[in-house]
Coordinates of C-alpha atoms and ligand atoms in Angstrom, one line a residue:
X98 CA 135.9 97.6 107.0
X99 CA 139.6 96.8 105.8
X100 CA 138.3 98.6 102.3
X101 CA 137.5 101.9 104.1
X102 CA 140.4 101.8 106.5
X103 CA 143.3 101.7 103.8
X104 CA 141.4 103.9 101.6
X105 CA 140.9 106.3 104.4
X106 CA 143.9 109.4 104.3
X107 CA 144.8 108.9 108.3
X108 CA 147.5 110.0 109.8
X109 CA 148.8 107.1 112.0
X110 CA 151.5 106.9 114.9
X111 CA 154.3 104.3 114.8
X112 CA 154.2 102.4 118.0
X113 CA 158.0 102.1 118.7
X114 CA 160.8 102.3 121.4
X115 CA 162.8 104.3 118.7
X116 CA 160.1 106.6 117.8
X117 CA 159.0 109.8 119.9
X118 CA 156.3 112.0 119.0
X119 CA 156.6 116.0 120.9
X120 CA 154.6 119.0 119.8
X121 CA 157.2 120.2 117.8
X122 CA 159.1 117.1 116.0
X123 CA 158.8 113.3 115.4
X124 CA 162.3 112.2 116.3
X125 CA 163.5 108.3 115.0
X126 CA 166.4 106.3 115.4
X127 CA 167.3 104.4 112.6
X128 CA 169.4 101.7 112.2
X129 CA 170.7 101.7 108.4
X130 CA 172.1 98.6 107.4
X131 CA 174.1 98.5 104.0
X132 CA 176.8 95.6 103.4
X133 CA 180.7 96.8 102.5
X134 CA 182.5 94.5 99.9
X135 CA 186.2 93.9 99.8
X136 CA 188.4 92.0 96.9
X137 CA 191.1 89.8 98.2
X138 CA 192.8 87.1 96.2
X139 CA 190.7 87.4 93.2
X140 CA 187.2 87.0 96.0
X141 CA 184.5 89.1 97.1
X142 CA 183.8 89.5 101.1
X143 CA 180.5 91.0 102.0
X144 CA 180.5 92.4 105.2
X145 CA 177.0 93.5 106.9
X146 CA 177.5 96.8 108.1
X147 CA 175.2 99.2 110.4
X148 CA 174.9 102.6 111.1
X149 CA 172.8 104.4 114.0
X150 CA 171.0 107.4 113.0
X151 CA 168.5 110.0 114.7
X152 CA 166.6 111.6 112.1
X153 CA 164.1 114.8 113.3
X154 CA 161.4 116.5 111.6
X155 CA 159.7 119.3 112.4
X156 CA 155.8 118.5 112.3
X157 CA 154.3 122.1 112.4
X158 CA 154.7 123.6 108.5
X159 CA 153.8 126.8 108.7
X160 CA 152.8 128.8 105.7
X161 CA 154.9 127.8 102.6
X162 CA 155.1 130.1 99.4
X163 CA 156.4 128.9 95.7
X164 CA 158.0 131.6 93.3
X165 CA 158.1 130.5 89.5
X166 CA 160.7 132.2 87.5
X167 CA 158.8 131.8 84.3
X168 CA 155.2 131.8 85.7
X169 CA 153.8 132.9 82.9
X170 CA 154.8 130.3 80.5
X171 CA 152.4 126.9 79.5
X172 CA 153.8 125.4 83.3
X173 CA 153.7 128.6 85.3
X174 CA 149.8 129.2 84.7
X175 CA 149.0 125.7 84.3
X176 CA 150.2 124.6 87.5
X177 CA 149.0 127.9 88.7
X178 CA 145.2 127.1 87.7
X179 CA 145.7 123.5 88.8
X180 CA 146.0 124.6 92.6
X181 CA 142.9 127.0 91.9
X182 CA 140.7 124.7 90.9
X183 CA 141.8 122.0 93.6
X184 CA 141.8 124.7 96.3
X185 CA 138.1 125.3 95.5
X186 CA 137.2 121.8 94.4
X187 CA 136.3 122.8 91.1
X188 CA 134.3 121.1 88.9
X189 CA 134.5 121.9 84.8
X190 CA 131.6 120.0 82.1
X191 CA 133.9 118.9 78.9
X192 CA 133.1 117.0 76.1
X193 CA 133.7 113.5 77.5
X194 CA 131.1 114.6 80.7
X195 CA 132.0 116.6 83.9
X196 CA 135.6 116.6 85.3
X197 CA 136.8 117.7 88.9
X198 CA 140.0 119.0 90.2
X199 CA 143.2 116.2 90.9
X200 CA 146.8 116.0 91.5
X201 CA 147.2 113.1 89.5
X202 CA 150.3 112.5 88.2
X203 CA 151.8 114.3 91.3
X204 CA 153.4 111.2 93.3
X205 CA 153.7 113.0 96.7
X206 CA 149.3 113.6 96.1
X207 CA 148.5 110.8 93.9
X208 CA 150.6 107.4 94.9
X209 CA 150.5 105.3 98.1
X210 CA 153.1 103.7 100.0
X211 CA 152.6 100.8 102.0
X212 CA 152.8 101.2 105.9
X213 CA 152.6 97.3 106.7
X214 CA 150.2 95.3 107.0
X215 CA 146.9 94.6 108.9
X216 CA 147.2 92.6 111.9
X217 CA 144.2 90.5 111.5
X218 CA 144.2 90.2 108.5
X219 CA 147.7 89.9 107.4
X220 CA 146.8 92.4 103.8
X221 CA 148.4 95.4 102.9
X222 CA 147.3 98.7 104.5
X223 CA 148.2 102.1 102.1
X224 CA 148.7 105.1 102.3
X225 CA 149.2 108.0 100.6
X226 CA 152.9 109.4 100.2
X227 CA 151.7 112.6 101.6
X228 CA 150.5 111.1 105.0
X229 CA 153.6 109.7 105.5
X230 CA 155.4 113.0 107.0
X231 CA 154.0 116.1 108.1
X232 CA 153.9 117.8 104.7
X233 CA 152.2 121.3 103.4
X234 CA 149.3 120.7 101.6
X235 CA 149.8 121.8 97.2
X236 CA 145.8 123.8 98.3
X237 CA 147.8 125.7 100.8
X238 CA 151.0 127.1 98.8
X239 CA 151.0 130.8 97.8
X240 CA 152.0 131.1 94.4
X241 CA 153.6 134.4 92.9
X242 CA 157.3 134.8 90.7
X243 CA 158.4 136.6 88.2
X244 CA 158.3 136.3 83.8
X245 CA 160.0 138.6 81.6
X246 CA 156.6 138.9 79.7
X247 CA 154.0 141.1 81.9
X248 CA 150.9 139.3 80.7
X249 CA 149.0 138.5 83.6
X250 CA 148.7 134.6 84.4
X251 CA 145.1 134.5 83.3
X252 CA 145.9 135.9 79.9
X253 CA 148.7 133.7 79.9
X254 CA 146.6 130.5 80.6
X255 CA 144.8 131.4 77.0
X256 CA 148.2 132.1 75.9
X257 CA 149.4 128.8 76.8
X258 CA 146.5 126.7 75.5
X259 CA 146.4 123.9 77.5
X260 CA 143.0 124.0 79.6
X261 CA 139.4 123.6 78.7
X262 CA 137.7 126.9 78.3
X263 CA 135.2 125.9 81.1
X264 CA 137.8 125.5 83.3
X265 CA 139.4 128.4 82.5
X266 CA 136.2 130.4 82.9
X267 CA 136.4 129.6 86.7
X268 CA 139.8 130.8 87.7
X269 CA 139.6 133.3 85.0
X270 CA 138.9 136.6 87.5
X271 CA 141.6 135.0 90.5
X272 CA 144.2 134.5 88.1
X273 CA 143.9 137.8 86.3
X274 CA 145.0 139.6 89.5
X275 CA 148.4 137.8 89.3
X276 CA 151.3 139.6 87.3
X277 CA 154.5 138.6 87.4
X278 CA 157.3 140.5 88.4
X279 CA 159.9 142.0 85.9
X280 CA 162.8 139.5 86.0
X281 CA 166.3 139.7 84.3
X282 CA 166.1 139.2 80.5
X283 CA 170.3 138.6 79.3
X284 CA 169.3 137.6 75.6
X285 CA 172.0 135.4 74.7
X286 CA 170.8 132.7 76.7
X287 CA 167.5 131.7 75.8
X288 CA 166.8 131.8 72.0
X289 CA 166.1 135.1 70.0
X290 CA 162.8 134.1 69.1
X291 CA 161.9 134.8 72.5
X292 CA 162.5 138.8 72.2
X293 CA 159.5 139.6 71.8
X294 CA 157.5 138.1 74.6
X295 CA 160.6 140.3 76.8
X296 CA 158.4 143.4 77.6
X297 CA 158.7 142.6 81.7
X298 CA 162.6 143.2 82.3
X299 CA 164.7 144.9 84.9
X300 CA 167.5 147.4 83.1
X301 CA 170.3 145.5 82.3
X302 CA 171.5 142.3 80.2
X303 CA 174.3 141.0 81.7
X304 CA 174.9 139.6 85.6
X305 CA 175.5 142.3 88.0
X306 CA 175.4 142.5 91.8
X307 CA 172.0 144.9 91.7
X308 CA 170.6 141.7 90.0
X309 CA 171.0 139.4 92.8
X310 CA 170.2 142.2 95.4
X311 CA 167.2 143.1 93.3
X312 CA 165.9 139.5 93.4
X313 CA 166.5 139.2 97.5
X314 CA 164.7 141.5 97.9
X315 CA 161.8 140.3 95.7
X316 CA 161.6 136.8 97.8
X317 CA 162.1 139.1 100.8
X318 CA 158.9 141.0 99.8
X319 CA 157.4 138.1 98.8
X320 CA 157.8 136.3 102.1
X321 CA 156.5 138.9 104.2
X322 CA 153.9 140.0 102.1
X323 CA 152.2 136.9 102.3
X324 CA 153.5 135.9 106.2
X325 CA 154.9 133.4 105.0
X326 CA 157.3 130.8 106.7
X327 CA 159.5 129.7 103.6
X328 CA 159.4 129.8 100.1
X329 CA 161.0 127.4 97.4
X330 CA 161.9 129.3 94.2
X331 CA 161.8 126.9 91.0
X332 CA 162.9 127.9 87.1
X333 CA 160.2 127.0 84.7
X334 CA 161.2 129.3 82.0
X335 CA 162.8 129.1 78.8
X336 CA 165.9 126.9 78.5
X337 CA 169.2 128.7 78.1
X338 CA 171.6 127.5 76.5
X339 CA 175.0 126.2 78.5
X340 CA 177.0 128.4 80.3
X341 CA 181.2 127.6 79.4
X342 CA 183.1 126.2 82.6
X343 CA 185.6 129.1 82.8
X344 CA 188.5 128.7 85.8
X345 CA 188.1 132.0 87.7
X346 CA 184.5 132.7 86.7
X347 CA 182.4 130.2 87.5
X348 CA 184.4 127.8 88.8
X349 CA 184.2 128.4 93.0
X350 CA 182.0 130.4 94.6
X351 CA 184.4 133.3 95.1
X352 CA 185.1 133.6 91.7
X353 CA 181.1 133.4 90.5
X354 CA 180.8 135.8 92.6
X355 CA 183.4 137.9 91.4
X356 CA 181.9 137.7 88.3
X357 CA 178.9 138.5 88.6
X358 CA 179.8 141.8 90.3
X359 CA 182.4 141.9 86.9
X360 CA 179.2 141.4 84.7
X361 CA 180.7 138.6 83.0
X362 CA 178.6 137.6 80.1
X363 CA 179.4 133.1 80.8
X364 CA 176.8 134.1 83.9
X365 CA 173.4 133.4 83.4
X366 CA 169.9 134.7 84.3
X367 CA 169.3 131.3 85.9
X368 CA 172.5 131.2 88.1
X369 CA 171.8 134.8 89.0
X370 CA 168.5 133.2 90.3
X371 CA 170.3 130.6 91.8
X372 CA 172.6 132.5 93.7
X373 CA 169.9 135.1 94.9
X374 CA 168.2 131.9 96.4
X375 CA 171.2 130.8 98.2
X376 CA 172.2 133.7 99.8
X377 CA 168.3 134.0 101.1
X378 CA 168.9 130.9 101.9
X379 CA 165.7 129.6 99.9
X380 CA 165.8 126.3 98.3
X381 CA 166.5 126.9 94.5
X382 CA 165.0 124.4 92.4
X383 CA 166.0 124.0 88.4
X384 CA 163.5 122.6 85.9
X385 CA 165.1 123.1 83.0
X386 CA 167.9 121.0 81.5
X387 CA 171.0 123.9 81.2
X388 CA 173.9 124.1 83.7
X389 CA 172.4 126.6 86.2
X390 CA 174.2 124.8 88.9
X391 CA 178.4 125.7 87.3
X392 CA 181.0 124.5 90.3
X393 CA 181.0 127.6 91.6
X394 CA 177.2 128.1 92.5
X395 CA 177.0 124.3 94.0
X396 CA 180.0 125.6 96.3
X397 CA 177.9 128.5 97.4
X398 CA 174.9 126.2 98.5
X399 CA 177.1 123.6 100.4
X400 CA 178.7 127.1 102.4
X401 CA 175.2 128.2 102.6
X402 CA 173.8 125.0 103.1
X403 CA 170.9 125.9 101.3
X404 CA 169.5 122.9 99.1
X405 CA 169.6 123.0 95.5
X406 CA 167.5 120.6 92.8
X407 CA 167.8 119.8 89.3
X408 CA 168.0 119.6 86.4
X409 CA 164.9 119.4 84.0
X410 CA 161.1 117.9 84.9
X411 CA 161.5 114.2 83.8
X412 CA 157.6 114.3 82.4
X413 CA 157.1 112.3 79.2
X414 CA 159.8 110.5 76.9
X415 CA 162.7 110.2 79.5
X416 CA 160.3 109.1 82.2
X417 CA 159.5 105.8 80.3
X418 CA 163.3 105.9 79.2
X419 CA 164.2 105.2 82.9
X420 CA 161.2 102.9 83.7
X421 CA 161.6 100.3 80.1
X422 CA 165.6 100.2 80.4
X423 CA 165.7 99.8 83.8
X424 CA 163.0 96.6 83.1
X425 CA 165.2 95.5 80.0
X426 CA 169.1 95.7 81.4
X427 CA 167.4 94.1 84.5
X428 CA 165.6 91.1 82.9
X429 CA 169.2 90.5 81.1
X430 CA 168.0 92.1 78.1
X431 CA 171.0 93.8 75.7
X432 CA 169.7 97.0 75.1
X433 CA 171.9 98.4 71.9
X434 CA 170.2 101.0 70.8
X435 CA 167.4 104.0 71.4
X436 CA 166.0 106.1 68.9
X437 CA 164.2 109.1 70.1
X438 CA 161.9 111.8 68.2
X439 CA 160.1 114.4 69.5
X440 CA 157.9 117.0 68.3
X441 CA 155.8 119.9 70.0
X442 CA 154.1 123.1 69.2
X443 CA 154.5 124.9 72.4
X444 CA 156.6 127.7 72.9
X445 CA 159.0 125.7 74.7
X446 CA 159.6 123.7 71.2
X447 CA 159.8 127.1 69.7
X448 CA 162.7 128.0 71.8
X449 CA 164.4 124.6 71.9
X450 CA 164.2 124.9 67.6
X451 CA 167.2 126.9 67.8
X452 CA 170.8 124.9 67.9
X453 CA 171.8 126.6 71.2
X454 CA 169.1 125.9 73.6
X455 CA 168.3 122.6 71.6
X456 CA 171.9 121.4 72.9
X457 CA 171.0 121.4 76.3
X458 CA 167.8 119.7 76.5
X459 CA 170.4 116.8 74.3
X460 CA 172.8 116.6 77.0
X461 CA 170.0 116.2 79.6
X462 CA 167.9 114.0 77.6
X463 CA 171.1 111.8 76.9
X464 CA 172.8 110.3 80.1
X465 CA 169.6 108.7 81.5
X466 CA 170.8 104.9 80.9
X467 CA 173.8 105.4 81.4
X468 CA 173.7 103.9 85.3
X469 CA 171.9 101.0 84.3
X470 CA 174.2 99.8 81.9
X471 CA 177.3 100.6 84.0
X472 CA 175.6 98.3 86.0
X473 CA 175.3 95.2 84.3
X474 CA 179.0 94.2 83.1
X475 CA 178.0 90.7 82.4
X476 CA 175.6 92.2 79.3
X477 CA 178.1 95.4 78.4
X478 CA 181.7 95.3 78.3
X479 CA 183.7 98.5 80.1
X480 CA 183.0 101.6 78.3
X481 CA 180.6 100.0 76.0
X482 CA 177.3 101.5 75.5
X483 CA 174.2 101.3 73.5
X484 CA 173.4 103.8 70.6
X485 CA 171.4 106.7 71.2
X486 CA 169.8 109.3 69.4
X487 CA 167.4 112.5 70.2
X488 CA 165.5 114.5 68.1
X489 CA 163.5 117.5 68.5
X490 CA 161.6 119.7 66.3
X491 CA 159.0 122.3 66.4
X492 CA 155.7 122.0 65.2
X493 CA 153.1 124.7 65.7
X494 CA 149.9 122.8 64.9
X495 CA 150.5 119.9 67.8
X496 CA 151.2 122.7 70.3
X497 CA 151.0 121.4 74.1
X498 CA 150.6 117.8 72.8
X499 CA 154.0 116.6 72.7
X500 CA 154.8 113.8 70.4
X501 CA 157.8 110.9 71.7
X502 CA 158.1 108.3 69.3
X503 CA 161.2 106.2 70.6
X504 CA 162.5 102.9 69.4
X505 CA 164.3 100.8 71.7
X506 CA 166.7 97.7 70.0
X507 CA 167.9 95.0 71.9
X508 CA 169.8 91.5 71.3
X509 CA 168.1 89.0 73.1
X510 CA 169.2 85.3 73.5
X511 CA 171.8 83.3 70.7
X512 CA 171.5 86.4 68.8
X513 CA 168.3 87.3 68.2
X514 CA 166.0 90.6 68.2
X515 CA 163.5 92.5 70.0
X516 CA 162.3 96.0 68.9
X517 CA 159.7 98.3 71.1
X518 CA 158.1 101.0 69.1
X519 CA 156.8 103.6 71.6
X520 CA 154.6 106.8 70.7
X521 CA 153.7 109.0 73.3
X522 CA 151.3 111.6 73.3
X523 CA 151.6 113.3 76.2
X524 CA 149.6 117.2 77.1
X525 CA 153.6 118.6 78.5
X526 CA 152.5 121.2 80.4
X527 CA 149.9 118.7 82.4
X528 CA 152.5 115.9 82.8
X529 CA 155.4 119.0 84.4
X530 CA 152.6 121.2 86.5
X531 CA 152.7 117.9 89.2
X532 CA 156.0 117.3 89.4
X533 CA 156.8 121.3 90.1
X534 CA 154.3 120.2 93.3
X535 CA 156.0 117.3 94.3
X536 CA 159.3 119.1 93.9
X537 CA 158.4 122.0 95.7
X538 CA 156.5 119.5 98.3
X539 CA 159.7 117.0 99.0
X540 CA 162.0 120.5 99.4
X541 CA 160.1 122.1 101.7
X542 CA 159.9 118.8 103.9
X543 CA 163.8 118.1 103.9
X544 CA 164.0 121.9 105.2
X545 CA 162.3 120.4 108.5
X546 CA 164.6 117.1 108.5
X547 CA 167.7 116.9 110.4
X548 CA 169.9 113.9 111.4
X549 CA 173.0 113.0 113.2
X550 CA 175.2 109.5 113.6
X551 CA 173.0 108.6 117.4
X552 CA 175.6 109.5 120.2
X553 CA 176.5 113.2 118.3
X554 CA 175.7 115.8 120.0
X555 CA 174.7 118.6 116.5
X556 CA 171.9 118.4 114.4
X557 CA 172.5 118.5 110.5
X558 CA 170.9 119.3 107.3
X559 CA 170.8 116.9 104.3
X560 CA 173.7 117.5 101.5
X561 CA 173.0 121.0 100.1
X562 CA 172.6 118.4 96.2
X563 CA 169.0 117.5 97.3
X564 CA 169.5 114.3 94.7
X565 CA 166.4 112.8 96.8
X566 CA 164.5 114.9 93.9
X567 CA 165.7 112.8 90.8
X568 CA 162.7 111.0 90.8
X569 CA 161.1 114.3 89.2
X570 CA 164.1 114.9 87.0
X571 CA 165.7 114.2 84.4
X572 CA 169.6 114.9 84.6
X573 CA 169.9 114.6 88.6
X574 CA 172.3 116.6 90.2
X575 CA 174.0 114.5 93.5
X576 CA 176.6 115.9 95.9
X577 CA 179.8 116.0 94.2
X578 CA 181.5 112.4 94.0
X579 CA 178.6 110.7 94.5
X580 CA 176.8 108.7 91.2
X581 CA 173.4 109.5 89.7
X582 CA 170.8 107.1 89.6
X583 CA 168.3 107.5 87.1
X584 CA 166.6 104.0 87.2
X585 CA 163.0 105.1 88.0
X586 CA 162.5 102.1 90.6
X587 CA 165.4 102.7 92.3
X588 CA 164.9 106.7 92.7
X589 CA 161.1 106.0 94.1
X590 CA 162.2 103.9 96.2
X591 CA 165.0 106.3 98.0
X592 CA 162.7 108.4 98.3
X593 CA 160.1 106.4 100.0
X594 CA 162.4 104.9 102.5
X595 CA 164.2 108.1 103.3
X596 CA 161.0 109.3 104.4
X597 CA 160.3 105.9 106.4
X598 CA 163.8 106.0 107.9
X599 CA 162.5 109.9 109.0
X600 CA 159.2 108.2 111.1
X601 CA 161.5 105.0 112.1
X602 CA 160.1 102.2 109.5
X603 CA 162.0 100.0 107.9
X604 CA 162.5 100.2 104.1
X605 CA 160.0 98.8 102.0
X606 CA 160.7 95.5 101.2
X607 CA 158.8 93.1 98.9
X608 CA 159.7 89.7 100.5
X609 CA 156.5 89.0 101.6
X610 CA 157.9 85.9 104.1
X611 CA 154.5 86.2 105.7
X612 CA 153.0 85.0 102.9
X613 CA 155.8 82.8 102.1
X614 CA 156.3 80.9 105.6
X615 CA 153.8 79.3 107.1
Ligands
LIG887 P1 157.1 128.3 78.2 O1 158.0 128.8 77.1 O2 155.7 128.3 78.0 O3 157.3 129.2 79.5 C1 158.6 129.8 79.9 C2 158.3 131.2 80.4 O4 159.6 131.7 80.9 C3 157.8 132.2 79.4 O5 156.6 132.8 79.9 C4 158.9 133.2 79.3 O6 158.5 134.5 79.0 C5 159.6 133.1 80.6 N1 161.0 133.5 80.7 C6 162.0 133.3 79.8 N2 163.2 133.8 80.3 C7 162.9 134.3 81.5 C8 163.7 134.9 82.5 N3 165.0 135.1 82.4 N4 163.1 135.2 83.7 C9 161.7 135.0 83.9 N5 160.9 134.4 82.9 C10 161.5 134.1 81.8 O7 157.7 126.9 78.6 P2 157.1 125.7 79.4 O8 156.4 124.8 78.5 O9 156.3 126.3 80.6 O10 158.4 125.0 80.0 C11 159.2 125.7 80.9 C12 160.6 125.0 81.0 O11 160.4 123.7 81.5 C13 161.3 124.8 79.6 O12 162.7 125.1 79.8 C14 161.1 123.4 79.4 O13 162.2 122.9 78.6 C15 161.2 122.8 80.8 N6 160.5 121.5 80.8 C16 159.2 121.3 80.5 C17 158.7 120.0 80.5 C18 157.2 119.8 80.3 O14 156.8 118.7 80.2 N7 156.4 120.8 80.1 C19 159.5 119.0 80.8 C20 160.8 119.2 81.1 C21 161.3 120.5 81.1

């Protein structure tokens, strides 16, 4: 009976004094309990501290639309197909036997969390993360965007050659009704190998203030179109390269403003994006690894407060980056150096083969340990750091099979080694299509969350940064001042308890004293 029960997908209730359930919102008080350290005559003095909180989210979610800049790249119609074939519980025949539609890999759809434990018989009871707040189903999203190539997204999905043919055979007539709309196409950013897919473009090729109004009113259309409630917009085309940090372009939100209405050419299509989110107030969310998000357009989403995510899906290599060297600088381990190759066939490796757009994904792809070892002063010395090395080239023949070999180097006790030789082979665009989900998923939700210290009087919105994505991503963006956590463990786990804190649960803990004391 247990078996059934924790494998069942209920909803459940929290029985609680702090909790209350209306129609419209489940409203918690939350005590947060952190502990503040002061040094005084060469000692530490840990001081428990708590915090009273009423957190509120709205339960009824409406109908939810996502727009894909890029949607008809190898993520766009992938992810595009993937909510096809779930929506209508497909089932394909492929060489290894039949196969039916999943969201693995999605960790909103696919992991469980657990809610406590049974009270007869003391084991765990799970659930899935997407029971745990009122949440819009993936089936349910309305998908639409825009791509500077006008294939349609069926075409596309043959384009992108990542599904089985009898899967493909089955969305095949839905999908070839979907074209994407003409975006902006400003061909300095995104490498010139790239021109010739750009047959889907709105005139012009540098920012201008017809840009952003054109794109409003594109999410405008979209929205009522489809009656919907709220859309998430989300970049999944090429990378661009970086935009230059210019004081009195991009640096404040008056001045990226002022330059786009200028048509400065340090502006690019991606920010444009951006700021067309913001002032639609529609959550903006970047998958790729460039600096979308210059000073000037995080300033516009903290006036707007209108939440913005990035940067880059963390899918393959950098995912197991953040999950070994978290393990290793943990167990006391001195990591000193990481040696990453890549190689892919896709068109995304075709754009990232030029210098430009290659230098972005190397910035992103670079700071991802850096936390962990800031961490751990009793392995690294101040400013010391271990070696580390990416490399990516393009090879047409592997196309959507990526290739990560990595080798991590440590010194381990009285100055010995240990070497890990890792070599992923991972399908990308099947490893980033559940992550856009989940990121779209976990946006939407924190646009129904608001809090306040208990005893305030006005409700608030989370930080404008939504760095309660970073578990998706690999170069997280936080508010300004605040650090970036990129150990995998740590970034599930913020998530997972912010929701909690949200229904009135405490954080999941794994003391286990019941197990322990008795
Ligand atoms: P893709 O090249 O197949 O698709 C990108 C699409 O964007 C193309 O269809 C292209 O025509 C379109 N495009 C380019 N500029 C545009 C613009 N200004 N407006 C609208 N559309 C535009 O690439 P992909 O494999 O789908 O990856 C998409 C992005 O996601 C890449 O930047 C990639 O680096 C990033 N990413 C992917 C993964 C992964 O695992 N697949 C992981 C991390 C990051």
């Amino acid at each position: 009976a247990l078996e059934s029960h924790s494998r069942a997908s209920k909803s459940f209730t929290v029985n609680s004094p702090n909790v209350v359930y209306t129609p419209e919102n489940v409203q918690a008080k939350y005590t947060y309990r952190t502990t503040s350290v002061d040094f005084t005559d060469g000692q530490y003095t840990a001081t428990p501290k708590e915090t009273v909180y009423d957190f509120k989210t709205e339960r009824n979610v409406g109908k939810v639309g996502v727009m894909l800049v890029g949607w008809g790249g190898n993520n766009g119609s992938t992810v595009t197909a993937g909510i096809i074939a779930n929506r209508r519980k497909l089932e394909w025949e492929t060489k290894e036997g039949p196969r039916a539609a999943n969201y693995y890999g999605s960790v909103v759809m696919s992991s469980t969390v657990k809610l406590g434990e049974d009270s007869r018989t003391g084991k765990d009871v799970n659930i899935p993360l997407q029971t745990l707040l009122p949440m819009v189903h993936p089936n349910d999203l309305v998908i639409g965007g825009w791509d500077i190539s006008k294939m349609d997204i069926a075409s596309a999905m043959d384009r992108a050659q990542v599904l089985e043919p009898t899967l493909k055979s089955l969305v095949r007539k839905e999908m070839a009704h979907m074209v994407p709309l003409p975006s902006i196409y400003y061909p300095d950013f995104i490498a010139a190998n790239q021109e010739g897919r750009a047959d889907n473009v709105v005139q012009g090729s540098k920012a201008s203030l017809e840009h952003v109004e054109h794109l409003r009113k594109d999410i405008r259309d979209f929205k009522s179109a489809n009656g919907l409630d709220r859309v998430i917009i989300l970049w999944t085309a090429n990378t661009e390269r970086y935009a230059d940090i210019i004081p009195g372009v991009n640096d404040t939100a008056e001045n990226l403003m002022r330059a786009i209405k200028d048509g400065h050419e340090e502006v690019s299509p991606s920010t444009v994006f951006a700021v067309a989110s913001i002032l639609e107030k529609t959550p903006f969310i970047n998958g790729s690894p460039q600096n979308t998000f210059v000073p000037g357009c995080i300033q516009l989403a903290e006036q707007h407060s209108t939440f913005i995510g990035g940067d880059d899906f963390k899918s393959g290599q950098t995912k197991m980056k953040s999950a070994l060297v978290d393990f290793m600088i943990n167990a006391g381990i001195k990591l000193t150096s990481i040696a990453s190759y890549n190689h892919l066939g896709n068109n995304d490796g075709r754009n990232l083969s030029e210098q430009k757009q290659f230098r972005s994904k190397e910035i992103s792809k670079s700071n991802v340990v850096d936390d962990m070892v800031a961490a751990n002063h009793v392995l690294y010395k101040e400013g010391e750091h271990p070696d580390h090395c990416v490399v990516i080239k393009y090879m047409p023949a592997v196309g959507d099979n990526k290739r990560a070999l990595d080798e991590y180097y440590a010194e381990i006790f009285l100055g010995g080694h240990q070497t890990i030789s890792l070599f992923n082979v991972c399908e990308d665009s099947l490893l980033a299509s559940p992550l856009i989900i989940d990121l779209v998923l976990i946006s939407d939700l924190f646009t129904r969350i608001s809090w306040r210290k208990t005893g305030e009087e006005e409700w608030k919105k989370f930080h404008a940064v939504l760095s309660v994505l970073s578990y998706m991503l690999k170069a997280p963006l936080t508010p300004p001042g605040t650090p970036v956590v990129n150990a995998l463990a740590k970034q599930r786990s913020a998530l997972v308890n912010v929701m909690r804190a949200c229904v009135g649960l405490v954080p999941e803990g794994d003391m286990g004293l019941e197990q322990k004391l008795f």
